[in-house]
Coordinates of C-alpha atoms in Angstrom, one line a residue:
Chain A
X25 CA 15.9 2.0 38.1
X26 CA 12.9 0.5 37.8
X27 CA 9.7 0.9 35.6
X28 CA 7.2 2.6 36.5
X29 CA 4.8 3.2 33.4
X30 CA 4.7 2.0 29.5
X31 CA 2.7 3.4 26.7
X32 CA 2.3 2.8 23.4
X33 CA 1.8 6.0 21.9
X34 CA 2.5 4.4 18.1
X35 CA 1.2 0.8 17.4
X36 CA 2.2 -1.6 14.4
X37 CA -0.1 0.2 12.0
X38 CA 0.8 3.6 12.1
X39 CA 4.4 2.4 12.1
X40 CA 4.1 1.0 8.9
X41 CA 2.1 3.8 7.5
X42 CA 4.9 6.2 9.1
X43 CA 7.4 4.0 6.6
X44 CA 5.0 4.6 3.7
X45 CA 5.1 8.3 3.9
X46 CA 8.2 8.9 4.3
X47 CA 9.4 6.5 1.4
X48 CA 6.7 9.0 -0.4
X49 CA 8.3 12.4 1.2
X50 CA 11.6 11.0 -0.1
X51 CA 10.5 10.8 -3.4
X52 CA 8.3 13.8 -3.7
X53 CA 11.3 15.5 -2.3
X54 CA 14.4 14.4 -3.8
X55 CA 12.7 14.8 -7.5
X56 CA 12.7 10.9 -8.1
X57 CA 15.3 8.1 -6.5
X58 CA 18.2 8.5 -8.6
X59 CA 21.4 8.7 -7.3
X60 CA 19.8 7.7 -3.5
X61 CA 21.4 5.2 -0.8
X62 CA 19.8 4.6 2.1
X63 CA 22.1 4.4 5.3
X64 CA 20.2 2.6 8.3
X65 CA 22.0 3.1 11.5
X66 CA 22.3 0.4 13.7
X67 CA 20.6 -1.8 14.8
X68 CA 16.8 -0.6 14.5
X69 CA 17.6 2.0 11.6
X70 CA 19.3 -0.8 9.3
X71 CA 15.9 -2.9 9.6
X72 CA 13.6 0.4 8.9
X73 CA 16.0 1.3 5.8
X74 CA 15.5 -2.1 4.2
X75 CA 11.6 -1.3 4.7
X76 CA 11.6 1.9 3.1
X77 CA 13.9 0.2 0.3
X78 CA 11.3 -2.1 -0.1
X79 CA 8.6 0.1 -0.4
X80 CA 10.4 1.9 -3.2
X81 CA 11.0 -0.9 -5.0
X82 CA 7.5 -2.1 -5.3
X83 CA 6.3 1.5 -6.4
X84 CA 9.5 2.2 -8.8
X85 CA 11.0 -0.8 -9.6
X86 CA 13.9 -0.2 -8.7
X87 CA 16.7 -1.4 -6.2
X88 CA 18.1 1.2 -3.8
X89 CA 21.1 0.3 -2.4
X90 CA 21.2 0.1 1.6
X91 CA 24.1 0.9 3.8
X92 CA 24.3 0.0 7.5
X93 CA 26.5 2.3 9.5
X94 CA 28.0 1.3 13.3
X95 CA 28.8 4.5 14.8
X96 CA 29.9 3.5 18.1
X97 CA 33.1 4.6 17.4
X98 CA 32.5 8.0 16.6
X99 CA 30.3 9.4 19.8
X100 CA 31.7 12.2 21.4
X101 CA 29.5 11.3 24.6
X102 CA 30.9 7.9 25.5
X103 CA 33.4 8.7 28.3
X104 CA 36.9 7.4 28.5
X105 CA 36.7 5.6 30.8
X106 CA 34.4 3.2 28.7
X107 CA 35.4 4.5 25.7
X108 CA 37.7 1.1 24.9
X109 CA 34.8 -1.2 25.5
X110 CA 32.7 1.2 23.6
X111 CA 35.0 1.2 20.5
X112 CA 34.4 -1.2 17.9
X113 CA 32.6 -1.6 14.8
X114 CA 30.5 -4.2 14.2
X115 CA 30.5 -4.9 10.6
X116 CA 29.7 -1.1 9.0
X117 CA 29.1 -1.6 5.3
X118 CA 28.1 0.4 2.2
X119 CA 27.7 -1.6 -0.9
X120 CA 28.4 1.2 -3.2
X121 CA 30.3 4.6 -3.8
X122 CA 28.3 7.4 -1.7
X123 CA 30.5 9.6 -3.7
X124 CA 28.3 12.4 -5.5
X125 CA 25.1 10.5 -4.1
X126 CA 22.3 11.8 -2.2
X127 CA 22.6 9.8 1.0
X128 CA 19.7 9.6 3.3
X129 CA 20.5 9.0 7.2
X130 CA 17.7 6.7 8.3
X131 CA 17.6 5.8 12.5
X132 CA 14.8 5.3 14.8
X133 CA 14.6 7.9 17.3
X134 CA 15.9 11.5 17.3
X135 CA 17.2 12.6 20.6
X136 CA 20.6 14.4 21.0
X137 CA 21.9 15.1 17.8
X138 CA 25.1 12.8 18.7
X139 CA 24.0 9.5 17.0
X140 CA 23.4 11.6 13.8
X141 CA 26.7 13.7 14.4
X142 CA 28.7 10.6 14.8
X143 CA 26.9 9.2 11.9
X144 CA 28.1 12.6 9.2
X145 CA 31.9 12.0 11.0
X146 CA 31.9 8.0 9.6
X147 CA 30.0 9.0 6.1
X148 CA 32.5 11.8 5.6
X149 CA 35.6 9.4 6.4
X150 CA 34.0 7.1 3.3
X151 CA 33.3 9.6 0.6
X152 CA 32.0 13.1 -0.2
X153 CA 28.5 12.5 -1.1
X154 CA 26.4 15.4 -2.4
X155 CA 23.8 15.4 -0.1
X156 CA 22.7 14.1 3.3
X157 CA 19.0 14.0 4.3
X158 CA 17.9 12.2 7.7
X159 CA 14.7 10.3 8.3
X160 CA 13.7 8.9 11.8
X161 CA 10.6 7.1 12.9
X162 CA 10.5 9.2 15.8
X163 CA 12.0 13.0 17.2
X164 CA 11.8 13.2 20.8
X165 CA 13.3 16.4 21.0
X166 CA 16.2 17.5 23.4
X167 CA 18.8 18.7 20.8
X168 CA 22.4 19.1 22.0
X169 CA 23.1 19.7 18.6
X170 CA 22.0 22.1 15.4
X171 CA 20.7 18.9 13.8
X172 CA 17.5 18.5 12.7
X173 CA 15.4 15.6 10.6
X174 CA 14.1 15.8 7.2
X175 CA 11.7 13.2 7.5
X176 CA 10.0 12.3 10.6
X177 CA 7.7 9.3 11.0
X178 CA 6.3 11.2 14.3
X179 CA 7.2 13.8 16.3
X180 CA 6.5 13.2 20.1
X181 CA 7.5 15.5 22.9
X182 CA 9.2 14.1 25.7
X183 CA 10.3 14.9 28.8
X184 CA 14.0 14.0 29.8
X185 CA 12.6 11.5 32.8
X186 CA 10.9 9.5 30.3
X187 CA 12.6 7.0 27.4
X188 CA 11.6 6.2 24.3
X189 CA 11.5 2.4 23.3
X190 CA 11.0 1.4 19.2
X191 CA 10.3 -1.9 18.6
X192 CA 10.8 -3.2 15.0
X193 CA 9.0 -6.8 14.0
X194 CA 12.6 -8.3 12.7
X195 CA 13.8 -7.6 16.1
X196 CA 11.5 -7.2 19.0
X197 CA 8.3 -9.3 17.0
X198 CA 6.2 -6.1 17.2
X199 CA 6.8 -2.5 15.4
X200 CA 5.5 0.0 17.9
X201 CA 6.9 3.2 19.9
X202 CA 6.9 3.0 23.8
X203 CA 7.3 6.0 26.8
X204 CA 8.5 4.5 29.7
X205 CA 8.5 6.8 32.7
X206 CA 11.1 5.7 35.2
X207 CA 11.8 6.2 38.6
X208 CA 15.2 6.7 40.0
Chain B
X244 CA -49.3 -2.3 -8.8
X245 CA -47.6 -4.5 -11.5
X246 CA -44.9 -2.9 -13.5
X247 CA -41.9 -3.3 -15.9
X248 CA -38.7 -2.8 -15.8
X249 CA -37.2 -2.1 -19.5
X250 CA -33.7 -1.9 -21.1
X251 CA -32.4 -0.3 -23.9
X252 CA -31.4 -3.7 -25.1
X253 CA -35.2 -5.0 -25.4
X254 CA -35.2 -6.5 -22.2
X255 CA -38.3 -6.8 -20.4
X256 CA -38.2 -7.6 -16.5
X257 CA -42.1 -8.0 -15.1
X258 CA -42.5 -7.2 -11.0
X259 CA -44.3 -5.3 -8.8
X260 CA -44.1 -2.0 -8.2
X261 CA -43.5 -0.5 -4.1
X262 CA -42.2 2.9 -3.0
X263 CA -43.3 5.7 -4.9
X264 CA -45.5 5.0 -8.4
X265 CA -44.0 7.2 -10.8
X266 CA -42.0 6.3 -14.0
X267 CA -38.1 6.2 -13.4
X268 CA -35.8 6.7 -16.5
X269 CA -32.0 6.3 -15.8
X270 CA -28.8 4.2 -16.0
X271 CA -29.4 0.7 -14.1
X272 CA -26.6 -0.3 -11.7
X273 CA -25.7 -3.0 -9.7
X274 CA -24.2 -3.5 -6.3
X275 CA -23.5 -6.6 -5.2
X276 CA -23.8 -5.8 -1.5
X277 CA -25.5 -7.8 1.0
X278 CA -26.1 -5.2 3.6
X279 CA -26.3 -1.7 3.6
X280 CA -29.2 -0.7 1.5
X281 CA -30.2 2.5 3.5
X282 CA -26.7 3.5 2.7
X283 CA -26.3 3.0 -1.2
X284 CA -29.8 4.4 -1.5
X285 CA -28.8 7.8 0.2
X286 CA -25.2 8.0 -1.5
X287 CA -25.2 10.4 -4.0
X288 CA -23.0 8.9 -6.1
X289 CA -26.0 7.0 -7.4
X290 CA -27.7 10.2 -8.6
X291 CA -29.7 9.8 -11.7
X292 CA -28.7 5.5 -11.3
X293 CA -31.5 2.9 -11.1
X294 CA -30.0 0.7 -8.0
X295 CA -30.1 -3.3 -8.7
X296 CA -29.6 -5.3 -5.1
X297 CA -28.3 -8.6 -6.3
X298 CA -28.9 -9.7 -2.6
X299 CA -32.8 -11.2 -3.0
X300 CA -34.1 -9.4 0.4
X301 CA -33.7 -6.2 1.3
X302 CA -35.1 -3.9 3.8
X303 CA -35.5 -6.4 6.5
X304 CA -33.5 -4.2 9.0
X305 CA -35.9 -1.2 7.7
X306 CA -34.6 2.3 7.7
X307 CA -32.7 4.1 10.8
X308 CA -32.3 7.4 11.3
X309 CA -28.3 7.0 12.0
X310 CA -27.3 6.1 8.8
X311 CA -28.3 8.5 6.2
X312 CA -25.4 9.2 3.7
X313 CA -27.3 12.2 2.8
X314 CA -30.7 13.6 3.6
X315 CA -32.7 14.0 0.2
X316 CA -31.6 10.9 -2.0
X317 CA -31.4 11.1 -5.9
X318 CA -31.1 7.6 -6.5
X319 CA -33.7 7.2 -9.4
X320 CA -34.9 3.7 -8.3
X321 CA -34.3 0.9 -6.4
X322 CA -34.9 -2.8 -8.4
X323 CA -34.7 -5.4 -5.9
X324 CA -35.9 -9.2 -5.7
X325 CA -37.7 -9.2 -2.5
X326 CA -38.7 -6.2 -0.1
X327 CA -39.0 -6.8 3.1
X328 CA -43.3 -5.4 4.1
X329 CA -42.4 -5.8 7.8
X330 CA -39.2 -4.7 9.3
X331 CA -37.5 -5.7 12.3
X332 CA -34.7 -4.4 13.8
X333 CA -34.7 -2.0 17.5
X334 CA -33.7 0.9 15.5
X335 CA -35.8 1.2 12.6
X336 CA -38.0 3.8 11.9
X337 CA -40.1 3.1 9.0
X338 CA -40.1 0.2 6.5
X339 CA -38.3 0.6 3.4
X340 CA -41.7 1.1 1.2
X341 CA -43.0 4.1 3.4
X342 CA -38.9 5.9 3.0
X343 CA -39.1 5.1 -1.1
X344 CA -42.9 6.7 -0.8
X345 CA -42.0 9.4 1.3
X346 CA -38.7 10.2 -0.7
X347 CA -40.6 9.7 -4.2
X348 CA -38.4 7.0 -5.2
X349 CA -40.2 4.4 -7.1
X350 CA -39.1 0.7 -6.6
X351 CA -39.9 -2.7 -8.5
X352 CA -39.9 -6.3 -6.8
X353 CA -40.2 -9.9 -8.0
X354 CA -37.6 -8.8 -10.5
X355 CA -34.5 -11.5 -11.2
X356 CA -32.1 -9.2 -9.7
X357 CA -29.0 -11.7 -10.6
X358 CA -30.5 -12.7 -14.1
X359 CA -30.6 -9.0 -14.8
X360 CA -26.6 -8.6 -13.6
X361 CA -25.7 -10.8 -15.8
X362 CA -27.3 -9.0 -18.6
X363 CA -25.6 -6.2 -17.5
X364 CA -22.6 -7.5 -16.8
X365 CA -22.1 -8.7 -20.4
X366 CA -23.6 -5.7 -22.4
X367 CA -22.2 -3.0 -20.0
X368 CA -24.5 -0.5 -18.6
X369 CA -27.9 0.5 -19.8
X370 CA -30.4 3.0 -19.6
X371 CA -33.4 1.7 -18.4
X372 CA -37.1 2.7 -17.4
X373 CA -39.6 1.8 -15.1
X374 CA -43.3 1.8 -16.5
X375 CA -46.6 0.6 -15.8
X376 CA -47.6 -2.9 -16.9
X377 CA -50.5 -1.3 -18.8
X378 CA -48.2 1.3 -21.0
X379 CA -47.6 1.8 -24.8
X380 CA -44.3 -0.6 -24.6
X381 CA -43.4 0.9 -28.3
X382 CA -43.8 4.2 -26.8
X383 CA -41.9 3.7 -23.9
X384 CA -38.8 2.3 -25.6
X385 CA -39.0 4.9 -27.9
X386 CA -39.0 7.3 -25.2
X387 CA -35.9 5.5 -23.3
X388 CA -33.8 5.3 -26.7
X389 CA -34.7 9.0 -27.1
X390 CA -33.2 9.7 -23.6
X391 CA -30.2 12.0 -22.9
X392 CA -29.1 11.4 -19.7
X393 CA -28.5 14.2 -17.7
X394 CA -24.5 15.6 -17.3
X395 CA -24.5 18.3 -14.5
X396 CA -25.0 15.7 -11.9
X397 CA -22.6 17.3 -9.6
X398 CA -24.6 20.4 -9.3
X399 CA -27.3 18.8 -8.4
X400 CA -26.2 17.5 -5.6
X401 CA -23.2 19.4 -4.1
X402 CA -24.4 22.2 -1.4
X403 CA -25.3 25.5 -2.7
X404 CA -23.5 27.3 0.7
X405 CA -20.9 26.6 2.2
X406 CA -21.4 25.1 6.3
X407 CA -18.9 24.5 9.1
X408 CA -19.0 21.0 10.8
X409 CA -17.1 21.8 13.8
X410 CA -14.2 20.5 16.1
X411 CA -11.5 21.8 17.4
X412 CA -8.6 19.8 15.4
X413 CA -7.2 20.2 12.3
X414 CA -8.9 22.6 10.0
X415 CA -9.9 20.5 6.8
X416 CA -11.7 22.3 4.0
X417 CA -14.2 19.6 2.4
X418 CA -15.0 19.9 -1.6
X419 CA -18.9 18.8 -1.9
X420 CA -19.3 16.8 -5.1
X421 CA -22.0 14.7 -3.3
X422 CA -20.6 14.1 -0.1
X423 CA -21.4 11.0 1.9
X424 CA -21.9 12.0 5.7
X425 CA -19.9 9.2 6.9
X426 CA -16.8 11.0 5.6
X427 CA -17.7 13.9 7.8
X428 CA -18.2 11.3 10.1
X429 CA -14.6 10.4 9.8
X430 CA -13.0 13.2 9.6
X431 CA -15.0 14.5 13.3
X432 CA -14.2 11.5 14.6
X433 CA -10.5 12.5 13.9
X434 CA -11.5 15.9 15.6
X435 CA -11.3 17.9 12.8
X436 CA -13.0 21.5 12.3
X437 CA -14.6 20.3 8.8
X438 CA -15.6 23.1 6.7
X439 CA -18.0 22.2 3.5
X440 CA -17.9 24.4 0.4
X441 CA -19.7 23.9 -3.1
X442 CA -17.9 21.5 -5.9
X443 CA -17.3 25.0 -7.9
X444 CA -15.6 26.6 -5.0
X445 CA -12.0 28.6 -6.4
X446 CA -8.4 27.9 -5.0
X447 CA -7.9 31.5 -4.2
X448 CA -11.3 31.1 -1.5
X449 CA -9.9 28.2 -0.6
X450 CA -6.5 29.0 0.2
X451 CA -8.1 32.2 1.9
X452 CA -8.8 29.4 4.4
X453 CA -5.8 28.6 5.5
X454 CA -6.8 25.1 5.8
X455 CA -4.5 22.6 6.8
X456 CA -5.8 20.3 4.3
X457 CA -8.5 20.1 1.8
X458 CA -10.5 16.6 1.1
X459 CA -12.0 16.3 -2.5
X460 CA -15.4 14.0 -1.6
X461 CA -17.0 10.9 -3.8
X462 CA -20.0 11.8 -6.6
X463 CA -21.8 10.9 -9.4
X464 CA -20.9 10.9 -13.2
X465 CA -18.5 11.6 -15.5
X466 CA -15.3 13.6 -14.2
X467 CA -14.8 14.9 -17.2
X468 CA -18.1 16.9 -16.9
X469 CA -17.0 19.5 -14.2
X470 CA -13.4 20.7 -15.9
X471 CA -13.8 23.9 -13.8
X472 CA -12.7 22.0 -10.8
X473 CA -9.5 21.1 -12.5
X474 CA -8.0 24.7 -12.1
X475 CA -9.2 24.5 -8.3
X476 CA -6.8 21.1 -7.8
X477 CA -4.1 22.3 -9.9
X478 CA -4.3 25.8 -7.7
X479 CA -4.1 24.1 -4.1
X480 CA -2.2 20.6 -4.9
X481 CA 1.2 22.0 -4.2
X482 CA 0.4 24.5 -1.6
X483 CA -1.9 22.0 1.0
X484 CA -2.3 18.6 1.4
X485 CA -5.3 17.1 -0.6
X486 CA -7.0 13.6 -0.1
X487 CA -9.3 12.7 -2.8
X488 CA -12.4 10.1 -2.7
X489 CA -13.9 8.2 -5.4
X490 CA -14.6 11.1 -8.0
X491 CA -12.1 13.2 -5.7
X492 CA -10.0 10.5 -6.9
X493 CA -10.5 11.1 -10.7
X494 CA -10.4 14.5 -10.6
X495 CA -7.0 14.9 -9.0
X496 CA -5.5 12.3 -12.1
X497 CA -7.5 14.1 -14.7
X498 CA -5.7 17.7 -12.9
X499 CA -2.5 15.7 -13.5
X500 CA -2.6 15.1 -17.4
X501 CA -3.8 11.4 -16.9
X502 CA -7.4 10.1 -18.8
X503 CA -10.3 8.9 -17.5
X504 CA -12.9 6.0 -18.9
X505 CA -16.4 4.8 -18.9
X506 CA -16.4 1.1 -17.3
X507 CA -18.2 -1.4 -18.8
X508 CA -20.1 -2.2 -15.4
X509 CA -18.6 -0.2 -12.7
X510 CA -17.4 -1.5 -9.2
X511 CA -19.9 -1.4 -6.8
X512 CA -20.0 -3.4 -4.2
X513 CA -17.8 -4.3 -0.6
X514 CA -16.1 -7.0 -2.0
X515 CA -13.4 -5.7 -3.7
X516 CA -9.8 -6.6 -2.9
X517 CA -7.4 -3.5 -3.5
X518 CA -3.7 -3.5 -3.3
X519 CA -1.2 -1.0 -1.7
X520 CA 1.4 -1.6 -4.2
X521 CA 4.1 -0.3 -1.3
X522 CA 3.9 -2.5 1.6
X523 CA 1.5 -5.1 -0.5
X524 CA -1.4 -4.9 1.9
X525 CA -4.6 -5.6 0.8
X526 CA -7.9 -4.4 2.3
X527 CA -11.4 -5.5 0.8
X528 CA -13.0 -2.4 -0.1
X529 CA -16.3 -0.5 -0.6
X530 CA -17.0 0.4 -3.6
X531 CA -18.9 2.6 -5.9
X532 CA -17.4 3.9 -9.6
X533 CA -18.6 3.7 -13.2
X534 CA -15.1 5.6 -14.6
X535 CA -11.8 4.5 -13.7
X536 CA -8.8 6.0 -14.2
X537 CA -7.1 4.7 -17.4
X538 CA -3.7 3.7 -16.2
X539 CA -1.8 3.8 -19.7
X540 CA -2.4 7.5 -19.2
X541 CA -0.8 8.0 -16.7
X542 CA 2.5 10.3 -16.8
X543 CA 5.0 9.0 -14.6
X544 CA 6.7 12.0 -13.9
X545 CA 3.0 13.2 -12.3
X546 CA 1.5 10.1 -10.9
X547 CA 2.7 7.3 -9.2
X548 CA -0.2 4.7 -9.1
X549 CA -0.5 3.8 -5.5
X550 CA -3.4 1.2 -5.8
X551 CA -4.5 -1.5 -7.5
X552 CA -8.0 -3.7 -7.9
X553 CA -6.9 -7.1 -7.8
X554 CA -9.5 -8.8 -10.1
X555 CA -9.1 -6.6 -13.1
X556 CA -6.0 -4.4 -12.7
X557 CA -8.0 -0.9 -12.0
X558 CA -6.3 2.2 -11.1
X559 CA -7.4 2.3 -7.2
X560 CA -5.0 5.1 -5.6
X561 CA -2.2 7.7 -7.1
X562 CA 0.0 10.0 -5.7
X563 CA 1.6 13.0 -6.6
X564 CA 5.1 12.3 -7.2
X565 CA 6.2 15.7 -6.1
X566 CA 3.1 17.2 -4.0
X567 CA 1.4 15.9 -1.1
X568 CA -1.8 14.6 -2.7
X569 CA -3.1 11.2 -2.1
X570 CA -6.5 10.0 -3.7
X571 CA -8.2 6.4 -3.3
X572 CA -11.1 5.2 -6.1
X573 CA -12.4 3.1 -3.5
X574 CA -14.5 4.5 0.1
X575 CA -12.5 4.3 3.0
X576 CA -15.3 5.6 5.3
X577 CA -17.0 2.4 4.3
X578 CA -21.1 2.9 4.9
X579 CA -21.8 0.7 4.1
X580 CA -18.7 -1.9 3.6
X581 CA -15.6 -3.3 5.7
X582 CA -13.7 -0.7 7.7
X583 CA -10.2 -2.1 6.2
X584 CA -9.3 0.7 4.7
X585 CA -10.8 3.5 7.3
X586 CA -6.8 3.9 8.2
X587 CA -6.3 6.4 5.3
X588 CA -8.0 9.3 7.3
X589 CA -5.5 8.5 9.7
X590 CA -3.0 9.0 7.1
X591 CA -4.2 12.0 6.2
X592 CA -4.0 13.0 9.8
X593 CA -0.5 12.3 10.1
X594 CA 0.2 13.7 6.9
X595 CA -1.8 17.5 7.7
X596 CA 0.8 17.2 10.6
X597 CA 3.8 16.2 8.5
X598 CA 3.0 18.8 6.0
X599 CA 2.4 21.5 9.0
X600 CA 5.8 20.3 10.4
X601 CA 8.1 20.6 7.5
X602 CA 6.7 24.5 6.4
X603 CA 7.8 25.3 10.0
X604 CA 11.1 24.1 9.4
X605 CA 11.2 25.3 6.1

């Protein structure tokens, strides 16, 4: 599989003013920010949960706990036949009680459905909180699931030939959002 | 021609007179700008203002036909240090004398624009008059002390009737209090099908729209003088998105229970550094605003205060906590000025397209 073609169809900018808005959504729509945890999925979500935490904290004052969830465990996708590899979790920890909170999901791309599936499962194994929002930078569409995203930074149609590749500055030195097309 | 520049305060400034030769009575201003003359002088947010350059020349580049803010200027008259008589630049049209003549705009030289900031600076803004040197002076300060300056400033210079500014984009609905064009500039840039209404325009007409957002424009005077417009935000603000500008700015915090004030001196000027109090980015802004928004005001559970100048704490931005309604004190379209902050029309962009994606869902 090679590459054939890369895009950037978001660029650092409009990442970061993706982030703003939806720290705003969250607070226009959840009536204020008590009772919220942010839960980043890893690895990309974890870094843009900490950013939106940030960005609350500067406008409100105050700090919102944040949760990082490994999930790896839980996908229903991953065949047996790598499913041992596949199994672990890598550290998954959530500072406080999510009982009775308002948890908000928080990943980079929406594609399946699974991640976010997977993600409910291992929420609902550590407490019953009282509701769960999702926010991703990006929805690419091509649900296998009746999920769908509360907040989205951008909503970009894809087709199934093509990938979607976020960078985050913590990670990959650069926020953006590639398509790569790829040839078989 | 000599003439004299007088302030309420006794002042007497001596210079000569270019432009048009009438007498000019009105509230002197400064801008601190270096560039962008043809700009400030079209904006109507200096309707009714007597315009101080603090920059000594101006008009060297003469005047363009590209960059009107608007087409008949009510700037009452432009006090400068030096005007250029010859212009040079490969687009001008006409030297800045023959616009002020043509546009009846009287203007005084040789005057010490930065001697008479500092005046202003200290005793906050004044009315002032332009006369000629041969005048009654007792008369003529009686006549400035006796002047009421005018309050329906809006009306005079928002359209009358409504116009389309086409695209084929979003369909943004533009509120006139004096709109500069460079935000209709903007927003066709962005592709948008802009339509312009009057500043007295309902929420039911507008709704009637269907608009995918509506954009409350910049423009001179006190916001507390058009409370009409007040029931028009409060109608829309949790049905569309709104993006307000300068006064747009005002007007959506006064619609949300907050206070407005006089400023001593006003911000006007590119050179003011602004804080997004989110991601603690700061742009250098353009700037033109004689009210602020007082941010003890405020109610929390209404606002959030988005913005702030970074020399002397000034409301620059809010946000409805609840609704999706952004406003900015400062000019993001940025004629003249730096284009930092030109990135908020995007973010209204992406947040028409938010808003539309969330009713689907809904």
């Amino acid at each position: 599989m090679s590459i054939k073609s890369e895009v950037e169809v978001v660029d650092q900018a409009a990442v970061k003013r993706a982030l703003t808005r939806i720290t705003y959504e969250i607070i226009e729509r959840n009536k204020g920010i008590d009772d919220l945890i942010l839960v980043g999925i890893k690895t990309r979500g974890i870094y843009l949960a900490r950013r939106i935490a940030e960005r609350m904290k500067q406008l409100e004052g105050v700090e919102i706990p944040v949760g990082e969830l490994d999930i790896s465990l839980y996908r229903d996708d991953v065949h047996s036949s790598s499913a041992t590899s596949e199994a672990q979790i890598n550290g998954s920890s959530i500072p406080v009680s999510i009982e009775g909170k308002q948890v908000i999901l928080i990943d980079d791309v929406l594609y399946t459905g699974r991640t976010i599936r997977a993600a409910l499962d291992a929420l609902m194994d550590i407490g019953r909180p009282s509701k769960i929002a999702v926010a991703v930078l990006v929805d690419r569409g091509h649900r296998e699931l009746p999920i769908r995203a509360d907040f989205v930074g951008k909503n970009i149609p894809t087709s199934l030939e093509e990938q979607i590749k976020v960078g985050v500055e913590e990670l990959d030195g650069e926020d953006h959002v590639l398509i790569q097309k790829l040839i078989k | 021609m000599k003439r004299l520049l007088i302030l309420e305060d006794g002042s007497i400034f001596k210079g000569r007179g270019f432009g048009a030769a009438n007498d000019a009575t009105g509230e002197v201003v400064f801008s601190t700008g270096m560039t962008g003359y043809q700009e400030s002088i079209t904006d109507q947010s200096y309707n009714g203002q007597m315009l101080i350059f603090t920059y000594p020349l101006i008009g060297n580049t003469g005047i363009n036909r590209e960059d009107y803010e608007s087409i008949d200027p009510t700037t009452k008259a432009v006090i400068v240090k030096e005007f250029a008589r010859v212009p040079s630049n490969w687009r001008s049209q006409m030297s800045l004398d023959e616009f002020l003549k043509i546009k009846k705009i009287p203007g005084i030289a040789g005057v010490d624009t930065r001697k008479l900031t500092r005046i202003i600076r200290q005793h906050g803004t004044m009315r002032g008059m332009i006369i000629d040197a041969e005048d009654d002076l007792k008369h003529a300060f009686d006549q400035l002390k006796a002047t009421v300056l005018p309050v329906n400033q809006v009306a005079q210079v928002s359209t009358n009737r409504s116009y389309v500014s086409p695209g084929e984009g979003k369909n943004v609905v533009v509120v006139d209090f004096g709109l500069k064009h460079s935000i209709l500039n903007e927003l066709n840039k962005r592709n948008c099908h802009v339509t312009v209404l009057p500043y007295n325009t309902t929420a039911e007409t507008i709704l009637s729209l269907n608009p995918d957002g509506v954009m409350l424009t910049n423009g001179p005077g006190d916001p507390t003088s058009i409370p009409t417009v007040l029931t028009m935000i409060q109608g829309i603000q949790e049905k569309l998105p709104v993006f307000g500008i300068c006064l747009g700015h005002q007007l959506i915090a006064l619609a949300n229970g907050a206070q407005t004030f006089k400023m001593k001196f006003g911000h006007r000027g590119f050179n003011h550094p602004v804080k997004e109090i989110a991601t603690g980015r700061i742009d250098f802004t353009s700037q033109n605003h004689g009210y602020a928004v007082d941010a003890n005001s405020i109610d929390k559970e209404k606002l959030l205060v988005t913005h702030i100048e970074l020399n002397d704490g000034t409301v620059e931005g809010v946000k409805h906590r609840y609704h999706p309604v952004f406003s900015v004190q400062y000019h993001p379209d940025a004629a003249p000025g730096p284009h930092d902050a030109a990135h908020l029309f995007d973010q209204f962009m992406e947040l028409m397209d938010a808003w539309k994606e969330t009713n689907k869902n809904a």
